[in-house]
């Protein structure tokens, strides 16, 4: 139900800085690798402020975690100055992956490292396959599409019409329904409501006191940027389930019946935290029967321990979810492009690696997950003002899907599309 970003440390330095040349950055990148490998004391390569923020024990634990997953760290693959003084995009070579991120040097000699961010791990493509071929080869069902939002030019596409479970990406329909309601004058972004729809994490609002006043703008921002489930359910309650379902249909979704009735996150947790018989009955029920089942759950709170236990066992009834194809997601993105507030909200957490995101004038994002389900979807605007959509989906009912691998493939796809 949420997206978790792999990060090594936060960027700590301010800009602009005193000039350092590429050789300084390359030398310090090699030093970072030596520290990660345990061959160099951290204080010889990093600033005191960085070490204060990321103590050596924590740093080495993270380095060990990465090596444990991706094999031995072999060295520096590439250093590309970012255009900002003392900063560069870097690529580090592991046995099984290329780690990509950013490095920042301090302002004065000896130019120690003041910032280091590892954002993505791309699998080493030993077979020389295209990203589309790599995604097609993943176990389960997958889809990918990068093309103009208006249906024009397509860079690559695979199963773009295939309906998949999308997890929290369904919240795009909630945002779009809210945007339409505000445009019609029925509501305003500054309207205040009181929290009374608690769900489970992800997010923060599930821990806030009932009755806390929050604006619709705050709810929407938390729903999109950190996939807050309580914020989502609160908005569905304010708009009405029927309004969000109507937006699903109005967007041009090819198979709205697959997602009706549109579940709240609390209802999904109650159902999936329950027994198999109840889930089977819900999955097989007609629409009217499903609505009756959800009505009977109105006062039922999800059992967090039961949900965690259920999800710990792997994918669970992926036919009880929210569904869309890449084409469907493009259509709801298109309905959001004329709302500047909604666009600002989508751009709060862009997720995409900086080295590929900076090529666009605008990047917005929403993703979703649960065991066996991953969806990454970006709304993009190029430097000429043309809107694009990049979306990837992966469902596997037989095993948990690899989020880091899929994100790495997403960044590799963006570089492949740019000819990098």
Coordinates of C-alpha atoms in Angstrom, one line a residue:
X1 CA 0.0 0.0 0.0
X2 CA 2.9 2.3 0.0
X3 CA 6.2 3.0 -1.8
X4 CA 9.4 2.8 0.2
X5 CA 12.5 4.6 -1.2
X6 CA 15.9 3.1 -0.8
X7 CA 18.2 6.0 0.3
X8 CA 21.8 5.9 1.6
X9 CA 21.8 9.4 3.2
X10 CA 20.3 12.8 2.7
X11 CA 22.0 15.6 0.8
X12 CA 23.2 18.0 3.4
X13 CA 25.1 20.7 1.5
X14 CA 23.7 24.0 0.3
X15 CA 24.3 25.6 -3.1
X16 CA 26.2 27.3 -4.7
X17 CA 29.5 26.1 -3.5
X18 CA 33.2 26.9 -4.2
X19 CA 34.3 25.3 -7.4
X20 CA 35.7 21.8 -7.4
X21 CA 36.7 20.1 -10.6
X22 CA 35.6 16.7 -11.9
X23 CA 38.8 15.1 -10.7
X24 CA 38.0 16.1 -7.1
X25 CA 34.5 14.6 -7.4
X26 CA 35.9 11.4 -9.0
X27 CA 38.5 11.0 -6.3
X28 CA 35.9 11.5 -3.5
X29 CA 33.5 9.1 -5.2
X30 CA 36.3 6.5 -5.1
X31 CA 36.8 7.3 -1.5
X32 CA 33.1 6.7 -0.8
X33 CA 33.4 3.3 -2.3
X34 CA 36.5 2.6 -0.2
X35 CA 34.6 3.5 3.0
X36 CA 31.7 1.4 2.0
X37 CA 34.0 -1.5 1.4
X38 CA 35.6 -1.0 4.8
X39 CA 39.0 0.0 3.4
X40 CA 39.0 3.7 4.5
X41 CA 38.0 5.4 7.7
X42 CA 34.9 7.4 7.3
X43 CA 36.4 10.6 8.7
X44 CA 39.0 10.7 5.9
X45 CA 36.3 11.0 3.2
X46 CA 33.2 12.6 4.8
X47 CA 32.5 15.9 6.6
X48 CA 31.8 16.0 10.3
X49 CA 28.3 17.1 9.7
X50 CA 27.6 14.1 7.4
X51 CA 29.0 11.7 10.0
X52 CA 26.9 13.4 12.7
X53 CA 23.8 12.8 10.6
X54 CA 24.8 9.3 9.5
X55 CA 27.1 7.7 12.1
X56 CA 29.7 5.2 10.9
X57 CA 28.0 2.2 12.4
X58 CA 24.8 3.1 10.6
X59 CA 26.7 3.8 7.3
X60 CA 28.5 0.5 7.4
X61 CA 25.3 -1.4 8.2
X62 CA 23.6 0.1 5.2
X63 CA 26.7 -0.7 3.0
X64 CA 26.6 -4.3 4.3
X65 CA 22.8 -4.4 3.5
X66 CA 23.4 -3.3 -0.1
X67 CA 26.3 -5.8 -0.6
X68 CA 24.3 -8.6 0.9
X69 CA 21.5 -8.0 -1.7
X70 CA 23.5 -7.0 -4.8
X71 CA 26.8 -8.7 -4.3
X72 CA 30.3 -7.2 -3.8
X73 CA 30.8 -3.5 -4.5
X74 CA 33.3 -3.6 -7.4
X75 CA 34.0 0.1 -7.9
X76 CA 32.9 3.3 -9.6
X77 CA 31.0 2.9 -12.9
X78 CA 30.5 6.5 -13.8
X79 CA 30.7 10.1 -12.5
X80 CA 28.8 12.8 -14.4
X81 CA 28.8 16.4 -13.2
X82 CA 25.3 17.6 -12.5
X83 CA 25.8 21.2 -13.4
X84 CA 25.8 22.3 -9.8
X85 CA 29.1 23.1 -8.2
X86 CA 30.7 20.2 -6.4
X87 CA 27.9 17.8 -7.3
X88 CA 27.6 14.9 -9.7
X89 CA 25.4 12.0 -10.6
X90 CA 27.2 8.8 -9.8
X91 CA 26.9 5.1 -10.7
X92 CA 28.5 2.4 -8.5
X93 CA 29.0 -1.1 -9.8
X94 CA 27.9 -4.1 -7.7
X95 CA 28.1 -7.7 -8.9
X96 CA 24.4 -7.8 -9.6
X97 CA 23.3 -4.2 -9.9
X98 CA 24.3 -0.6 -10.8
X99 CA 23.6 1.8 -7.9
X100 CA 22.8 5.3 -9.1
X101 CA 22.5 8.5 -7.1
X102 CA 24.2 11.8 -6.3
X103 CA 27.3 13.0 -4.5
X104 CA 28.0 16.5 -3.1
X105 CA 31.4 17.8 -1.9
X106 CA 32.0 20.4 0.8
X107 CA 33.0 24.0 0.0
X108 CA 36.6 24.0 1.0
X109 CA 39.7 21.9 1.0
X110 CA 40.1 19.0 1.3
X111 CA 36.6 18.8 -0.3
X112 CA 35.2 16.0 1.8
X113 CA 31.9 14.5 1.0
X114 CA 29.0 16.4 2.5
X115 CA 26.1 14.6 0.8
X116 CA 25.6 11.2 -0.7
X117 CA 22.3 9.8 -1.9
X118 CA 21.8 6.4 -3.5
X119 CA 18.3 6.3 -5.1
X120 CA 18.1 3.3 -7.3
X121 CA 19.6 -0.1 -8.0
X122 CA 19.4 -1.3 -11.6
X123 CA 19.9 -5.0 -12.3
X124 CA 22.9 -5.8 -14.4
X125 CA 21.7 -6.6 -17.9
X126 CA 24.1 -9.4 -18.8
X127 CA 21.8 -10.8 -21.5
X128 CA 21.6 -7.5 -23.4
X129 CA 17.8 -7.5 -23.2
X130 CA 15.8 -4.3 -23.6
X131 CA 14.0 -3.1 -20.5
X132 CA 10.7 -4.1 -22.1
X133 CA 12.1 -7.6 -22.6
X134 CA 13.3 -7.7 -19.0
X135 CA 9.9 -6.7 -17.7
X136 CA 8.2 -9.2 -19.9
X137 CA 10.4 -12.0 -18.5
X138 CA 9.4 -11.3 -14.9
X139 CA 7.3 -14.0 -13.2
X140 CA 3.6 -13.2 -13.2
X141 CA 1.9 -10.5 -15.3
X142 CA 3.5 -7.3 -16.2
X143 CA 2.9 -4.2 -18.2
X144 CA 4.9 -1.0 -19.2
X145 CA 4.1 2.0 -21.3
X146 CA 5.9 5.3 -22.1
X147 CA 4.2 7.5 -24.6
X148 CA 2.5 10.8 -25.2
X149 CA -0.6 11.3 -23.0
X150 CA -2.7 12.1 -26.0
X151 CA -2.1 8.7 -27.4
X152 CA 0.4 9.9 -30.0
X153 CA 4.1 8.9 -30.1
X154 CA 4.9 5.8 -28.1
X155 CA 8.5 5.1 -27.0
X156 CA 7.8 1.6 -25.8
X157 CA 4.8 -0.4 -24.7
X158 CA 4.0 -3.9 -23.5
X159 CA 0.6 -5.1 -22.3
X160 CA -0.6 -1.5 -22.1
X161 CA -4.2 -2.6 -22.2
X162 CA -3.8 -5.4 -19.6
X163 CA -5.8 -4.7 -16.4
X164 CA -3.8 -5.3 -13.3
X165 CA -4.2 -4.7 -9.6
X166 CA -2.7 -1.3 -8.9
X167 CA -2.7 -0.9 -5.1
X168 CA -2.7 2.8 -4.0
X169 CA -2.5 4.1 -7.5
X170 CA -6.3 4.0 -7.3
X171 CA -5.9 7.2 -5.2
X172 CA -5.5 9.1 -8.5
X173 CA -9.3 8.6 -9.0
X174 CA -9.9 10.1 -5.6
X175 CA -7.7 13.1 -6.4
X176 CA -9.5 13.5 -9.7
X177 CA -12.9 13.3 -8.1
X178 CA -11.9 16.0 -5.6
X179 CA -10.4 18.2 -8.4
X180 CA -13.7 18.0 -10.3
X181 CA -15.7 18.8 -7.2
X182 CA -13.6 21.9 -6.5
X183 CA -13.7 23.0 -10.2
X184 CA -17.6 22.7 -10.0
X185 CA -17.6 25.0 -7.0
X186 CA -18.9 22.4 -4.6
X187 CA -15.8 22.4 -2.4
X188 CA -12.6 24.3 -2.0
X189 CA -9.1 23.2 -1.3
X190 CA -9.1 25.2 2.0
X191 CA -12.3 23.5 3.3
X192 CA -11.7 22.0 6.8
X193 CA -13.1 18.6 7.9
X194 CA -12.6 16.6 11.1
X195 CA -10.9 13.2 11.0
X196 CA -13.3 10.3 11.6
X197 CA -12.2 7.7 9.1
X198 CA -9.2 5.9 10.6
X199 CA -7.4 3.2 8.6
X200 CA -4.1 1.5 8.9
X201 CA -0.7 2.7 7.8
X202 CA 0.9 3.8 5.4
X203 CA 0.8 7.4 6.4
X204 CA 0.6 9.4 9.6
X205 CA -3.1 10.4 10.1
X206 CA -4.1 7.0 11.6
X207 CA -2.2 8.1 14.7
X208 CA -3.9 11.5 14.9
X209 CA -6.8 12.1 17.4
X210 CA -10.3 11.7 16.0
X211 CA -11.8 15.0 15.3
X212 CA -8.6 16.7 14.3
X213 CA -9.4 19.5 11.8
X214 CA -7.6 19.2 8.4
X215 CA -8.0 20.9 5.1
X216 CA -8.9 19.0 1.9
X217 CA -5.6 20.1 0.5
X218 CA -3.7 18.5 3.4
X219 CA -5.7 15.3 3.0
X220 CA -5.0 15.2 -0.8
X221 CA -1.3 16.0 -0.3
X222 CA -0.8 13.2 2.3
X223 CA -2.9 10.8 0.2
X224 CA -0.6 11.2 -2.8
X225 CA 2.8 12.1 -1.4
X226 CA 3.0 9.4 1.3
X227 CA 0.0 7.3 0.3
X228 CA -1.8 8.1 3.6
X229 CA -4.7 5.6 3.9
X230 CA -6.7 7.5 6.5
X231 CA -6.5 10.7 4.3
X232 CA -7.8 8.6 1.4
X233 CA -10.7 7.2 3.3
X234 CA -11.6 10.6 4.7
X235 CA -11.7 12.1 1.2
X236 CA -13.8 9.2 0.0
X237 CA -16.2 9.8 2.9
X238 CA -16.3 13.5 2.1
X239 CA -16.9 13.1 -1.6
X240 CA -19.1 10.0 -1.3
X241 CA -18.1 6.6 -2.8
X242 CA -20.5 7.2 -5.6
X243 CA -18.7 10.3 -6.7
X244 CA -15.3 8.5 -6.9
X245 CA -16.9 5.6 -8.8
X246 CA -18.5 8.1 -11.2
X247 CA -15.1 9.6 -11.8
X248 CA -13.7 6.2 -12.5
X249 CA -16.3 5.8 -15.2
X250 CA -16.0 9.4 -16.5
X251 CA -12.2 9.0 -16.9
X252 CA -12.9 6.4 -19.6
X253 CA -11.7 3.3 -17.6
X254 CA -12.1 0.3 -19.9
X255 CA -13.5 -2.0 -17.2
X256 CA -14.9 -0.1 -14.3
X257 CA -16.9 -3.1 -13.1
X258 CA -13.7 -4.8 -12.1
X259 CA -13.1 -2.1 -9.4
X260 CA -16.8 -1.6 -8.3
X261 CA -17.7 -1.1 -5.6
X262 CA -14.6 1.0 -5.1
X263 CA -13.1 -0.2 -1.8
X264 CA -11.8 2.1 0.9
X265 CA -8.4 1.1 2.3
X266 CA -10.1 0.2 5.6
X267 CA -12.5 -2.2 3.8
X268 CA -9.6 -3.8 2.0
X269 CA -7.7 -4.4 5.2
X270 CA -10.8 -5.8 7.0
X271 CA -11.5 -8.2 4.1
X272 CA -7.9 -9.3 3.7
X273 CA -7.4 -9.6 7.4
X274 CA -10.4 -11.9 7.6
X275 CA -10.8 -15.6 6.7
X276 CA -10.6 -17.1 3.3
X277 CA -14.2 -18.0 3.1
X278 CA -15.3 -14.3 3.5
X279 CA -12.8 -13.2 0.9
X280 CA -13.9 -15.9 -1.5
X281 CA -17.6 -15.0 -1.1
X282 CA -16.8 -11.3 -1.7
X283 CA -14.7 -12.1 -4.8
X284 CA -17.5 -14.2 -6.3
X285 CA -20.4 -11.9 -5.3
X286 CA -22.4 -9.7 -7.7
X287 CA -22.1 -6.0 -7.4
X288 CA -25.2 -5.6 -5.3
X289 CA -24.1 -8.4 -3.0
X290 CA -20.6 -6.8 -2.7
X291 CA -22.2 -3.5 -1.7
X292 CA -24.3 -5.2 1.0
X293 CA -21.1 -6.9 2.3
X294 CA -19.3 -3.6 2.6
X295 CA -22.3 -2.0 4.3
X296 CA -22.1 -4.8 6.9
X297 CA -18.5 -3.8 7.5
X298 CA -19.3 -0.2 8.2
X299 CA -18.4 -0.3 11.9
X300 CA -15.7 -3.0 11.7
X301 CA -12.2 -1.9 12.5
X302 CA -9.3 -3.7 10.8
X303 CA -7.2 -5.9 13.1
X304 CA -3.7 -4.7 12.4
X305 CA -2.0 -7.8 13.7
X306 CA -4.3 -10.0 11.6
X307 CA -3.6 -7.9 8.5
X308 CA 0.2 -8.1 9.1
X309 CA -0.1 -11.8 9.6
X310 CA -2.2 -12.2 6.4
X311 CA 0.2 -10.1 4.3
X312 CA 3.3 -11.8 5.8
X313 CA 2.1 -15.0 4.1
X314 CA 2.6 -13.4 0.7
X315 CA 0.1 -12.4 -2.0
X316 CA -3.5 -12.7 -0.8
X317 CA -6.6 -12.7 -3.1
X318 CA -5.3 -10.3 -5.7
X319 CA -8.8 -10.4 -7.3
X320 CA -9.9 -8.2 -4.4
X321 CA -8.2 -4.9 -5.2
X322 CA -8.4 -1.9 -7.4
X323 CA -7.7 -2.5 -11.1
X324 CA -6.5 -0.5 -14.2
X325 CA -4.4 -0.8 -17.3
X326 CA -1.7 1.5 -18.4
X327 CA -4.2 3.1 -20.8
X328 CA -6.7 3.6 -18.0
X329 CA -4.0 5.4 -15.9
X330 CA -3.1 7.6 -18.8
X331 CA -6.8 8.7 -19.0
X332 CA -7.0 9.7 -15.4
X333 CA -3.7 11.5 -15.6
X334 CA -5.1 13.5 -18.5
X335 CA -8.0 14.7 -16.4
X336 CA -5.6 16.1 -13.9
X337 CA -3.4 18.1 -16.2
X338 CA -5.6 21.2 -16.1
X339 CA -5.6 21.6 -12.3
X340 CA -2.4 23.3 -11.1
X341 CA -3.1 22.5 -7.5
X342 CA -3.5 18.8 -8.2
X343 CA -0.3 18.9 -10.3
X344 CA 1.6 20.5 -7.4
X345 CA 0.4 17.7 -5.1
X346 CA 1.5 15.0 -7.6
X347 CA 4.9 16.5 -7.7
X348 CA 5.6 16.5 -4.0
X349 CA 7.2 13.0 -4.1
X350 CA 8.5 12.3 -7.6
X351 CA 10.4 9.1 -6.7
X352 CA 12.1 9.0 -10.1
X353 CA 15.9 9.2 -9.9
X354 CA 17.2 12.8 -10.3
X355 CA 19.5 11.9 -13.2
X356 CA 16.5 11.1 -15.4
X357 CA 13.9 13.3 -13.8
X358 CA 15.8 16.5 -14.5
X359 CA 15.3 16.0 -18.2
X360 CA 11.6 16.9 -17.7
X361 CA 9.9 20.2 -17.0
X362 CA 7.4 18.5 -14.7
X363 CA 7.3 15.1 -12.9
X364 CA 4.4 13.9 -10.9
X365 CA 4.0 10.4 -9.4
X366 CA 1.7 7.9 -7.7
X367 CA 2.4 4.3 -7.0
X368 CA 0.9 1.4 -5.1
X369 CA 1.8 -2.0 -3.7
X370 CA 0.8 -4.9 -1.6
X371 CA 2.3 -8.4 -1.5
X372 CA 2.3 -9.5 -5.1
X373 CA 1.3 -6.1 -6.5
X374 CA 3.5 -3.2 -7.7
X375 CA 2.5 -0.1 -9.7
X376 CA 4.7 2.9 -10.6
X377 CA 3.0 5.7 -12.6
X378 CA 4.5 9.0 -13.6
X379 CA 2.9 12.0 -15.3
X380 CA 5.6 13.9 -17.3
X381 CA 5.8 17.2 -19.2
X382 CA 8.8 17.7 -21.5
X383 CA 10.7 20.9 -22.2
X384 CA 8.4 21.6 -25.1
X385 CA 5.3 21.4 -23.0
X386 CA 4.1 18.0 -24.3
X387 CA 2.5 15.7 -21.7
X388 CA 3.7 12.1 -21.4
X389 CA 2.9 9.1 -19.2
X390 CA 5.2 6.4 -18.0
X391 CA 3.7 3.5 -16.1
X392 CA 4.7 0.0 -15.0
X393 CA 2.7 -2.7 -13.3
X394 CA 3.5 -6.1 -12.0
X395 CA 1.2 -8.7 -10.4
X396 CA 2.3 -12.1 -9.2
X397 CA -0.2 -14.2 -7.2
X398 CA 2.5 -16.7 -6.4
X399 CA 5.2 -14.6 -4.7
X400 CA 6.1 -11.3 -3.3
X401 CA 7.4 -8.9 -6.0
X402 CA 10.7 -7.1 -5.8
X403 CA 10.2 -3.4 -5.4
X404 CA 13.8 -2.4 -5.6
X405 CA 14.3 -4.4 -8.8
X406 CA 11.2 -2.9 -10.4
X407 CA 12.2 0.7 -9.5
X408 CA 15.7 0.0 -11.0
X409 CA 14.1 -1.2 -14.2
X410 CA 11.9 2.0 -14.2
X411 CA 15.0 4.2 -14.1
X412 CA 16.7 2.0 -16.7
X413 CA 13.7 2.4 -19.0
X414 CA 13.9 6.2 -18.7
X415 CA 17.6 6.2 -19.6
X416 CA 16.9 3.8 -22.5
X417 CA 14.2 6.1 -23.8
X418 CA 16.6 9.0 -23.6
X419 CA 19.3 7.1 -25.4
X420 CA 21.6 7.3 -22.3

